[in-house]
PDB file of C-alpha atoms and ligand atoms in Angstrom:
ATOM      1  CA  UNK A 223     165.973 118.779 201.132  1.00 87.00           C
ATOM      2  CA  UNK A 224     164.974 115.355 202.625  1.00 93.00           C
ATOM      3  CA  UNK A 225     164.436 112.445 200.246  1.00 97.00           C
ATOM      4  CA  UNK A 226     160.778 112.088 199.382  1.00 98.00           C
ATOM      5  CA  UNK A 227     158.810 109.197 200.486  1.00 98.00           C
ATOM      6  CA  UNK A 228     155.722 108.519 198.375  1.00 98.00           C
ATOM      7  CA  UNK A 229     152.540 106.446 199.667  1.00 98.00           C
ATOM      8  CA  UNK A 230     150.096 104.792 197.598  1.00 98.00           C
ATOM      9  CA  UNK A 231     146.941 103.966 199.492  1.00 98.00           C
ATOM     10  CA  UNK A 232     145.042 102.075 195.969  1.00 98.00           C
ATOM     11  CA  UNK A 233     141.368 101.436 197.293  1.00 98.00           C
ATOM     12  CA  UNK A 234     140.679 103.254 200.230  1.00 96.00           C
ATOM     13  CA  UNK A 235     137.154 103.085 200.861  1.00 92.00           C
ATOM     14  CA  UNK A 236     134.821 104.909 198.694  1.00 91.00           C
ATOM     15  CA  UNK A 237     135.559 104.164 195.108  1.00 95.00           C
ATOM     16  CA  UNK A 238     133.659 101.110 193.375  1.00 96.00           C
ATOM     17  CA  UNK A 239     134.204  99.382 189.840  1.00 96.00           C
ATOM     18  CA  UNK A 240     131.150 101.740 188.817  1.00 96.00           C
ATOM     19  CA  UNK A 241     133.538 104.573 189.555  1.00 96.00           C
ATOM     20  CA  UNK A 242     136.243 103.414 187.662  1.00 97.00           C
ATOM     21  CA  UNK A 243     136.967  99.936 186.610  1.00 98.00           C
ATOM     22  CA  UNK A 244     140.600 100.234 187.787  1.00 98.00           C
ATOM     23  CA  UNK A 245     140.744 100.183 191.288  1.00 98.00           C
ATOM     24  CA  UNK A 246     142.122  97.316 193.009  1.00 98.00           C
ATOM     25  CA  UNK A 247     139.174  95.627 195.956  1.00 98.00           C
ATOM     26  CA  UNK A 248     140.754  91.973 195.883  1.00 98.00           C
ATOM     27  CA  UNK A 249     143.592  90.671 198.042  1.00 98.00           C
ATOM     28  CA  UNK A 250     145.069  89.798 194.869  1.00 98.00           C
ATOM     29  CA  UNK A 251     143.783  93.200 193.184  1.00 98.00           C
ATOM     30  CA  UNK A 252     145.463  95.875 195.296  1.00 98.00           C
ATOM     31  CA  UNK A 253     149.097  92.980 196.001  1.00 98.00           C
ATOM     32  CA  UNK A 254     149.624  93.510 192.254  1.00 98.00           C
ATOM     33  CA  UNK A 255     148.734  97.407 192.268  1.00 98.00           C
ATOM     34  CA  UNK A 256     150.949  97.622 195.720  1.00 98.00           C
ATOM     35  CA  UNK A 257     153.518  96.127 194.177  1.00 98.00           C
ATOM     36  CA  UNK A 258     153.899  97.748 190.675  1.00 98.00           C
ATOM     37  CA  UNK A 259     153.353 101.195 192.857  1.00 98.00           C
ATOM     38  CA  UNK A 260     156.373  99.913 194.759  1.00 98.00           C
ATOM     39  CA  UNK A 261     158.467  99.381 191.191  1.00 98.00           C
ATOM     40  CA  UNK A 262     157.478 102.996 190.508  1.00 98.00           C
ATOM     41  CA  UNK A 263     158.891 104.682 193.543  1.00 98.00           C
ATOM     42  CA  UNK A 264     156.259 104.569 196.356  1.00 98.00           C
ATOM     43  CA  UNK A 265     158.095 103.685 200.121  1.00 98.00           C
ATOM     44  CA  UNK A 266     154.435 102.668 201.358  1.00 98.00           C
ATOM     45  CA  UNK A 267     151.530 101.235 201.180  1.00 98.00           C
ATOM     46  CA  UNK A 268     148.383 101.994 202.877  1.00 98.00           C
ATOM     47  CA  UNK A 269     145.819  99.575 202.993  1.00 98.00           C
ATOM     48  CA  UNK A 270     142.144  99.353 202.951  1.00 98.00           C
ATOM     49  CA  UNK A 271     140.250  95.922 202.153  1.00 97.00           C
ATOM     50  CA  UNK A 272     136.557  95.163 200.769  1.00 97.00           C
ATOM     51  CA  UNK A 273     134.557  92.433 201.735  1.00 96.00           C
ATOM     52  CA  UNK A 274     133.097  89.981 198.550  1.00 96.00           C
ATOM     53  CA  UNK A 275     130.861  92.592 197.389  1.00 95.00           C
ATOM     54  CA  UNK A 276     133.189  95.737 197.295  1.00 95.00           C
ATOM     55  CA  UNK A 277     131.806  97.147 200.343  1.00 94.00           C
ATOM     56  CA  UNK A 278     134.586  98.843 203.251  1.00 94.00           C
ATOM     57  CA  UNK A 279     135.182  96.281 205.278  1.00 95.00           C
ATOM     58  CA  UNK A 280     137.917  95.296 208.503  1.00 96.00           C
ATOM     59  CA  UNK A 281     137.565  91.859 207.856  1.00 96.00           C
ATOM     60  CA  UNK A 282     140.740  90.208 209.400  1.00 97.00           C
ATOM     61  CA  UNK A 283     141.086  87.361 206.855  1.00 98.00           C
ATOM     62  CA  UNK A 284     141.110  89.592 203.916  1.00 98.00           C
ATOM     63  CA  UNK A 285     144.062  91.609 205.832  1.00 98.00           C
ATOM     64  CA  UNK A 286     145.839  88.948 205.752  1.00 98.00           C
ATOM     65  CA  UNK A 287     145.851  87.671 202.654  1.00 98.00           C
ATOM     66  CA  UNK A 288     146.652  90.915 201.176  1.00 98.00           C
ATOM     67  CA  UNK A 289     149.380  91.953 203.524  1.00 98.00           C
ATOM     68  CA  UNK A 290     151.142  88.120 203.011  1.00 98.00           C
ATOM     69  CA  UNK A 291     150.366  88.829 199.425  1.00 98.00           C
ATOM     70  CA  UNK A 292     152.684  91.549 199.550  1.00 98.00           C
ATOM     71  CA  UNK A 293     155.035  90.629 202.105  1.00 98.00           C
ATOM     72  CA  UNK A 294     155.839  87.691 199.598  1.00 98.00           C
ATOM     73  CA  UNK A 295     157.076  90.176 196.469  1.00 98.00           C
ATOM     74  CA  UNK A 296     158.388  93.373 198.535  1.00 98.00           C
ATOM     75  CA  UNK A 297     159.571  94.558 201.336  1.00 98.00           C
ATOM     76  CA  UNK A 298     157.532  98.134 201.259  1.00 98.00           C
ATOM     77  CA  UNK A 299     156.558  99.490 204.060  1.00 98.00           C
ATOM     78  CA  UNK A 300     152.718  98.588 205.272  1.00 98.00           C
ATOM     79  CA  UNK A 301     149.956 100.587 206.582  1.00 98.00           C
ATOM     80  CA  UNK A 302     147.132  99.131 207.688  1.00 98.00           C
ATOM     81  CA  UNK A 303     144.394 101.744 208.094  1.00 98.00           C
ATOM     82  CA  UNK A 304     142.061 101.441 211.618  1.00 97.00           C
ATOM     83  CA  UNK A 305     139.109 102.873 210.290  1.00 92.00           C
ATOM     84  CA  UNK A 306     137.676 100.698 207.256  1.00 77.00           C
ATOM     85  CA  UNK A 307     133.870  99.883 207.076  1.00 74.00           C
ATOM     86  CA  UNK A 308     130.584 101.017 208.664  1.00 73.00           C
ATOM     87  CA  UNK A 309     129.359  99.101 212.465  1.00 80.00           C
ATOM     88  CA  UNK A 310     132.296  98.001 213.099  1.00 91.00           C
ATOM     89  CA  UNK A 311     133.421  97.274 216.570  1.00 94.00           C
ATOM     90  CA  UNK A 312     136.491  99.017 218.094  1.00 96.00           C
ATOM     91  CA  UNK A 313     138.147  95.653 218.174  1.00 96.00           C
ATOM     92  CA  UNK A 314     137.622  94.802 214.608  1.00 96.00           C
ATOM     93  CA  UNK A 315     139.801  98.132 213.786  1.00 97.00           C
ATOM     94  CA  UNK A 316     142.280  97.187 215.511  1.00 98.00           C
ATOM     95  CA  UNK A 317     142.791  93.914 214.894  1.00 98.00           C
ATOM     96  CA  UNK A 318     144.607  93.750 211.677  1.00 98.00           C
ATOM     97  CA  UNK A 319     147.800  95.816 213.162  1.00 98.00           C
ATOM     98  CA  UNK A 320     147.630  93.779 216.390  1.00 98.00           C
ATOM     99  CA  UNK A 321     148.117  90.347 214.712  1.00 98.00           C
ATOM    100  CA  UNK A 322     149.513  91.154 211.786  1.00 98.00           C
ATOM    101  CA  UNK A 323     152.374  93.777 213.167  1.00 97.00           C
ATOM    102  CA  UNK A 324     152.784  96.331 210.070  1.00 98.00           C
ATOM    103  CA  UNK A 325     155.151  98.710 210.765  1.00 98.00           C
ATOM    104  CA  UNK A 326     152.555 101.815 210.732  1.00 98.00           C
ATOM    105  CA  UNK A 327     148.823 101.873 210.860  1.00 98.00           C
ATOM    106  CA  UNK A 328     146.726 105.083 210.698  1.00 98.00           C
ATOM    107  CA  UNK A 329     145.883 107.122 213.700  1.00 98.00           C
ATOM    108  CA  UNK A 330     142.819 108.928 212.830  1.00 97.00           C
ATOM    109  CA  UNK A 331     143.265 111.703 215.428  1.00 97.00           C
ATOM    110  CA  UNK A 332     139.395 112.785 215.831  1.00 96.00           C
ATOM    111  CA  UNK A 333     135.876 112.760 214.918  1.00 95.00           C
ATOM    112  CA  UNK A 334     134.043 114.633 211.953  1.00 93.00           C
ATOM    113  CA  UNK A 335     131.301 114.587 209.789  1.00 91.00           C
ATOM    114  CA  UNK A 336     131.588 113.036 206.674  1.00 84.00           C
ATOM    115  CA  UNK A 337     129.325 115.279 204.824  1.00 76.00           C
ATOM    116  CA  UNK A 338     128.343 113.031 201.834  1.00 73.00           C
ATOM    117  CA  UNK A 339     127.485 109.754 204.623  1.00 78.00           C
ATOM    118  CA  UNK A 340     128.305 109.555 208.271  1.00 85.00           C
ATOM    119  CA  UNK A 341     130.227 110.289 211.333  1.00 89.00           C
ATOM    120  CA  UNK A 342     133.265 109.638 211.780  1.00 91.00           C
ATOM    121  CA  UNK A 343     133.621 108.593 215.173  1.00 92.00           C
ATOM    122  CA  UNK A 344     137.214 108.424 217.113  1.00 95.00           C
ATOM    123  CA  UNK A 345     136.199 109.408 220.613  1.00 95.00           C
ATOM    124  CA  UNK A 346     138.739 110.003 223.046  1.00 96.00           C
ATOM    125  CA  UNK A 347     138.515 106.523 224.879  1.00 97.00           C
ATOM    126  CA  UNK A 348     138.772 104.908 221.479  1.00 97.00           C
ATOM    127  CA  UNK A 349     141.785 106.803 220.108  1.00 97.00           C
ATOM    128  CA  UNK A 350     143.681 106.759 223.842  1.00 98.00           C
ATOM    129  CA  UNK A 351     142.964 102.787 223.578  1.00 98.00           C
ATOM    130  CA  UNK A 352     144.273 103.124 219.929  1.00 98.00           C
ATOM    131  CA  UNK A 353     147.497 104.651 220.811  1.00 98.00           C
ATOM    132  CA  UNK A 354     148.193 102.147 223.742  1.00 98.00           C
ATOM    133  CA  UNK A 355     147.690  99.206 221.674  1.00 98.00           C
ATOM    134  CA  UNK A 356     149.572 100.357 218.638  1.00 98.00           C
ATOM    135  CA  UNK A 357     152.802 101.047 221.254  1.00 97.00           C
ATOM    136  CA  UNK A 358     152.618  97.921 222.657  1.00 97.00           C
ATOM    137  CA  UNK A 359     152.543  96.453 219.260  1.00 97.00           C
ATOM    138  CA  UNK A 360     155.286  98.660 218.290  1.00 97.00           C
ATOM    139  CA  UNK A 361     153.202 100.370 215.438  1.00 98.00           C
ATOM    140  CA  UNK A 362     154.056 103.346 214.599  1.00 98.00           C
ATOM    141  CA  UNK A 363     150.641 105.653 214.330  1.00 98.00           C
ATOM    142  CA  UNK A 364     150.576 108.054 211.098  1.00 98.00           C
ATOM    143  CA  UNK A 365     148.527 110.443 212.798  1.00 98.00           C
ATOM    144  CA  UNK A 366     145.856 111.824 210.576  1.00 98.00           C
ATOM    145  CA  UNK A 367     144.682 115.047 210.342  1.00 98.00           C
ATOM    146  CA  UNK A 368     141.176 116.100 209.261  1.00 97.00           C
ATOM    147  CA  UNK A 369     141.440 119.619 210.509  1.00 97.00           C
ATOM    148  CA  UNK A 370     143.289 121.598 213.057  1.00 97.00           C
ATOM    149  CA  UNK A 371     141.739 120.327 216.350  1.00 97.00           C
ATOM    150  CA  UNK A 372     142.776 117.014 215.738  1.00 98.00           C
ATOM    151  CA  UNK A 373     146.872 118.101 215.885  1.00 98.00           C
ATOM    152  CA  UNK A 374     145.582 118.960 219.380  1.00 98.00           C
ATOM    153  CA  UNK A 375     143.873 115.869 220.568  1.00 97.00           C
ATOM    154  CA  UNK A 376     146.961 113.362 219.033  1.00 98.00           C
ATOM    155  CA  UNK A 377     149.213 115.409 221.084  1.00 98.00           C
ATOM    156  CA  UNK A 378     147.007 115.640 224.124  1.00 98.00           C
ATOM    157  CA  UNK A 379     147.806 111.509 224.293  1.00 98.00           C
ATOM    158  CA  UNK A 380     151.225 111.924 223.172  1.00 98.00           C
ATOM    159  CA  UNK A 381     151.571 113.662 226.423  1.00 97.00           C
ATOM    160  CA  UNK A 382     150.117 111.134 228.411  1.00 97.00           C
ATOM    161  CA  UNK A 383     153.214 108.878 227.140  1.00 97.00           C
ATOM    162  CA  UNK A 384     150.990 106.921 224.738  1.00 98.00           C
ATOM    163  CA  UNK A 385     152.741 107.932 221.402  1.00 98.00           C
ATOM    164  CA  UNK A 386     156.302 108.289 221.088  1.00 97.00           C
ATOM    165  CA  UNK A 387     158.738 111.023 219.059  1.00 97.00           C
ATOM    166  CA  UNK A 388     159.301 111.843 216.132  1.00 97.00           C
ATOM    167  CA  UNK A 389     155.258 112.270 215.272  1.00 98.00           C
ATOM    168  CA  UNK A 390     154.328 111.491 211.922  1.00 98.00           C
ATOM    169  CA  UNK A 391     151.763 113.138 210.781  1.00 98.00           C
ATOM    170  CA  UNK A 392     149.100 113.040 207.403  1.00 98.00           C
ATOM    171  CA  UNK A 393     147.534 115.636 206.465  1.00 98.00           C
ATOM    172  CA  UNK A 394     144.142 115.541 204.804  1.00 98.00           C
ATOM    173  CA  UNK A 395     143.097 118.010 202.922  1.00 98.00           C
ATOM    174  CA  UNK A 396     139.783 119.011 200.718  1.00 97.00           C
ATOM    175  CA  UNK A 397     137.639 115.893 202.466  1.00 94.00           C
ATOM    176  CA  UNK A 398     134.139 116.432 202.774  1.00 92.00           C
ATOM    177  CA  UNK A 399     133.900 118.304 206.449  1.00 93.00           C
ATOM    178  CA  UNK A 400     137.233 118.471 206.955  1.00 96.00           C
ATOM    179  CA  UNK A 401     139.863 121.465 206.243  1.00 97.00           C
ATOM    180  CA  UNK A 402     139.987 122.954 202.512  1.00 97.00           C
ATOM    181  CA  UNK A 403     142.543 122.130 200.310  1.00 97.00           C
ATOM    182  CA  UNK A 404     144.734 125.861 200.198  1.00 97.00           C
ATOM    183  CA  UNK A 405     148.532 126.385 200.686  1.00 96.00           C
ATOM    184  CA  UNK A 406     147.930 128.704 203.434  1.00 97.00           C
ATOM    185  CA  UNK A 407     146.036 125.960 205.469  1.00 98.00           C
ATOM    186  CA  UNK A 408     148.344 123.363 204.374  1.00 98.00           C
ATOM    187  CA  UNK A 409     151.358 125.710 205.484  1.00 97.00           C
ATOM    188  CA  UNK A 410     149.257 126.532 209.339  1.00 98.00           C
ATOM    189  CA  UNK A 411     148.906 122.952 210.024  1.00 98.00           C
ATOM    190  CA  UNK A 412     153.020 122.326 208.768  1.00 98.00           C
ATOM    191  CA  UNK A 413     153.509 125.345 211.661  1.00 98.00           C
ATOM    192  CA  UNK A 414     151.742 123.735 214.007  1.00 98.00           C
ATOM    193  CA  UNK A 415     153.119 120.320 214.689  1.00 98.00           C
ATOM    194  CA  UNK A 416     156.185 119.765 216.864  1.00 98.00           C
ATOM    195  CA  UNK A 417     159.653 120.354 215.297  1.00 97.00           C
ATOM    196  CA  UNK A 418     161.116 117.405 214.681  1.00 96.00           C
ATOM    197  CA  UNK A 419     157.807 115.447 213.402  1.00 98.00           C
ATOM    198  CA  UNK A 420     157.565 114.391 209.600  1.00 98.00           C
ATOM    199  CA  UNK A 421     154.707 115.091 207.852  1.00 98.00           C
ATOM    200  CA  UNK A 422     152.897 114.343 204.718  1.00 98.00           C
ATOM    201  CA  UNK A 423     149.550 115.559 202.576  1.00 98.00           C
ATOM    202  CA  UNK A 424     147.266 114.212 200.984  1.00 98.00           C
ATOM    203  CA  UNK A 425     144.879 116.404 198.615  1.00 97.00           C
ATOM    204  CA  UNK A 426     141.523 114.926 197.888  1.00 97.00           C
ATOM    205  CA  UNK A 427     140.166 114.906 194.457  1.00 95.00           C
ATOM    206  CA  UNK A 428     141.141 117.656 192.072  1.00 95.00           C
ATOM    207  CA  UNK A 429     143.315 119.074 195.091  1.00 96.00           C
ATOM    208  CA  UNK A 430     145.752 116.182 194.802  1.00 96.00           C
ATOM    209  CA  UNK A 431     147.817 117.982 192.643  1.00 94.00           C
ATOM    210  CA  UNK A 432     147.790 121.181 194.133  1.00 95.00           C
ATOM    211  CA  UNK A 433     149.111 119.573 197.404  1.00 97.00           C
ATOM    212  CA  UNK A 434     152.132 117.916 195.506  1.00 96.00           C
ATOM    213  CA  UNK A 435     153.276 120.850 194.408  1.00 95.00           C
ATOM    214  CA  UNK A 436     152.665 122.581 197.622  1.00 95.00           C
ATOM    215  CA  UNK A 437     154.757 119.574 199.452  1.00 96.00           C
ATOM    216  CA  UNK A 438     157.338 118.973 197.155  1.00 96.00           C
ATOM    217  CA  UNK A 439     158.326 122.984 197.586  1.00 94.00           C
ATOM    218  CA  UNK A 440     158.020 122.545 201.212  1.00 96.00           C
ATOM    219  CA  UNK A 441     159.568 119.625 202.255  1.00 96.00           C
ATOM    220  CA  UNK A 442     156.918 117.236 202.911  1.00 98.00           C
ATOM    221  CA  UNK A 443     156.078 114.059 202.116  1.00 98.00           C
ATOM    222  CA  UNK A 444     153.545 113.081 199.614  1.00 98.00           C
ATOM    223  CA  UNK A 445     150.627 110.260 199.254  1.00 98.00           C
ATOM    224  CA  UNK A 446     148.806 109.441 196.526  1.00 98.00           C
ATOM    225  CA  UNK A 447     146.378 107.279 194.822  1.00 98.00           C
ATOM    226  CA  UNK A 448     142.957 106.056 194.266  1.00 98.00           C
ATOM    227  CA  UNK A 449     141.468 106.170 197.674  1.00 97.00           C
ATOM    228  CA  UNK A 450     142.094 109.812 197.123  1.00 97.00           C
ATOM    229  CA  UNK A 451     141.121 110.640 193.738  1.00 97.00           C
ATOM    230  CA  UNK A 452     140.354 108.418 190.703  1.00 97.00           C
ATOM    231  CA  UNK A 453     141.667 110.982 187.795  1.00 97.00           C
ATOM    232  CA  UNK A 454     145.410 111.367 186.996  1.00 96.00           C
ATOM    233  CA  UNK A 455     144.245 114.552 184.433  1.00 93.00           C
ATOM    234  CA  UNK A 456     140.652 116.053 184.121  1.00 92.00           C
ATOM    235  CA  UNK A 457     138.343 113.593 182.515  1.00 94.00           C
ATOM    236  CA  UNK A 458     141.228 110.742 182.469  1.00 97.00           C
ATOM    237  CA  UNK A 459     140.819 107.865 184.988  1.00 98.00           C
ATOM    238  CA  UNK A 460     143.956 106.428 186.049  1.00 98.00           C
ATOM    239  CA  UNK A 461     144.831 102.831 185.061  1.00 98.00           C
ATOM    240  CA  UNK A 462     146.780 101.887 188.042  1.00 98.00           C
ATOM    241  CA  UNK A 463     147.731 103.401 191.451  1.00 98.00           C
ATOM    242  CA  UNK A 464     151.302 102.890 189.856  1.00 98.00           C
ATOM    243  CA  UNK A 465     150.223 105.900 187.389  1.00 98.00           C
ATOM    244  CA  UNK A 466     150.094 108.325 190.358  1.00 98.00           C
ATOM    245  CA  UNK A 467     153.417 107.259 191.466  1.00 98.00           C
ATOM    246  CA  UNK A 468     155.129 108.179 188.204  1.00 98.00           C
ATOM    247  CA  UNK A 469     153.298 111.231 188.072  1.00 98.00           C
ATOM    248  CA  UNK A 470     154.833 112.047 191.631  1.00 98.00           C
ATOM    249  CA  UNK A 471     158.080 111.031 190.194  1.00 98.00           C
ATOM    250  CA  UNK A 472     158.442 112.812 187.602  1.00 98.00           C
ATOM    251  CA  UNK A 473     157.829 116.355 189.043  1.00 97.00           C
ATOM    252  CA  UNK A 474     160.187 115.452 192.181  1.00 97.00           C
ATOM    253  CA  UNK A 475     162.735 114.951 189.345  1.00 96.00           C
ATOM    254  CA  UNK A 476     161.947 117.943 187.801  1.00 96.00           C
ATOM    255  CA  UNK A 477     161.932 119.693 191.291  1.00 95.00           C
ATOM    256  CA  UNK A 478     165.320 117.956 192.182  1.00 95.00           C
ATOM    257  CA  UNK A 479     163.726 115.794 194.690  1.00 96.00           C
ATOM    258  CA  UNK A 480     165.018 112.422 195.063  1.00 97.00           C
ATOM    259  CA  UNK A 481     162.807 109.506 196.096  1.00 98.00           C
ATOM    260  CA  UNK A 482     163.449 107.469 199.114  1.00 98.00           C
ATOM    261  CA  UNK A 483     163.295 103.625 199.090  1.00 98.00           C
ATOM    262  CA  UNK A 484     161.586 101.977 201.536  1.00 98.00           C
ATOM    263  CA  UNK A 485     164.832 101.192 203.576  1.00 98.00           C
ATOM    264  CA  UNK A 486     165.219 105.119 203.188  1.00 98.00           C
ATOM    265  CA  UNK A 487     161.966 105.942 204.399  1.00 98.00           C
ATOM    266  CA  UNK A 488     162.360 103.570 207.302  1.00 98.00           C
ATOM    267  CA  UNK A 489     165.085 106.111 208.536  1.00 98.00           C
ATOM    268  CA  UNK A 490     163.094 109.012 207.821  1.00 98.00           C
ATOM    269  CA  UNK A 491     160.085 107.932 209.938  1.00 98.00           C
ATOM    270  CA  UNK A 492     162.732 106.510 212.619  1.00 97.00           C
ATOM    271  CA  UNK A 493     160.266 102.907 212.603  1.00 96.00           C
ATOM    272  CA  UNK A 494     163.152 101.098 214.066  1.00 86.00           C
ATOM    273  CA  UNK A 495     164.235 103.778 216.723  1.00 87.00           C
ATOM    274  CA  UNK A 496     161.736 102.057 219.413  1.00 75.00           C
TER     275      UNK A 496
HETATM  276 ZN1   ZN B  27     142.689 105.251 204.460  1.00 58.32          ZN
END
């Protein structure tokens, strides 16, 4: 079975210090947690940033600073997400991947209510403009998937020659509005992406585990941390992102799953075949 490439995405953008006191909203805050999540095993980092009050934000300086931040103690691979903080303007999303060149960003491949706040909003214009930037950037999108429909719409501008093979998908499950954390669901949306696309999952809440279990046995890639859920056992906030990782580790190991290494992962995802 392919080597298993871990992602840590520490902040995300829902959890505050009043939800646990451990999760990293600083450039300096999530550098250290990247990089001690890096020590532990994870190939990648996804990255959300907070403006000076802890609110989501796309704020390009605070990009920076965290991505140089890290750039300066590892060489993981970086993530930038495109869809950080409320009224923002297409432009601020995708500014951080433009200038600062990671080699993925996220891809979120449609729109849905988020139940507990807002709409999500990726029209079509927006996510065709996405794609063609990130290519000409040579950004590789992790195409993220909500629920079903949206394996449809990031293939419906693959076609159009705006995102290139392999596809590398996340999968999202047990979000509020999108597709329910089960094996059967996970296992329809595995059957229905392109063979020869990667793929990885990404349970929400008290799903997380669930879905490592589910991926490990299938094949797929895994991403945790604290933009996802805040507990590594019931009751028991996690202390750092870097706690997930071990988890992760140690039940690959047990599994007989080895762990890729960021070079390793490079060649999985093929981010230096364009
Ligand atoms: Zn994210």
């Amino acid at each position: 079975m392919e080597k298993l490439i871990i992602t840590v995405a520490p902040t995300g953008a829902w959890p505050t210090k009043e939800n646990t006191p451990y999760v990293p909203l600083t450039p300096e805050e999530i550098a250290d947690e990247v990089y001690r999540s890096w020590k532990a095993g994870a190939a990648i980092a996804h990255i959300h940033v907070r403006d000076d009050k802890g609110k989501p934000s796309m704020e390009f300086e605070k990009f920076e600073r965290t991505v140089k931040l890290i750039r300066e103690r590892c060489d993981i691979i970086i993530n930038l997400t495109t869809s950080g903080g409320l009224d923002v303007t297409d432009e601020d999303r995708m500014k951080p991947f433009i200038e600062l060149k990671p080699e993925l960003a996220s891809f979120d491949a449609g729109s849905m209510n988020w139940m507990n706040t807002a709409v999500f909003l990726n029209p079509p214009k927006f996510l065709e403009t996405l794609a063609r930037k990130m290519k000409e950037n040579n950004v590789k999108p992790e195409i993220e998937v909500f629920d079903t429909g949206m394996i449809y719409n990031a293939l419906y501008i693959a076609q159009k020659g705006l995102i290139d093979k392999p596809y590398h998908f996340q999968f999202v499950l047990g979000a509020p509005g999108g597709i329910t954390a089960t094996h059967k669901n996970l296992l329809h949306l595995v059957e229905s992406i392109p063979e020869g696309s990667t793929w990885s999952v990404v349970g929400i809440g008290k799903y997380q585990l669930p879905m490592i279990y589910t991926a490990l046995s299938m094949g797929g890639h895994i991403r945790v941390g604290m933009e996802d859920n805040v507990y590594l056992a019931k009751g028991v906030l996690a202390k750092s992102n870097a706690d997930f990782v071990e988890k992760v580790v140690r039940l690959a190991k047990e599994f007989g799953r080895e762990i890729a290494t960021s070079d390793e992962a490079r060649k999985i995802l093929c981010l230096k075949c364009h």
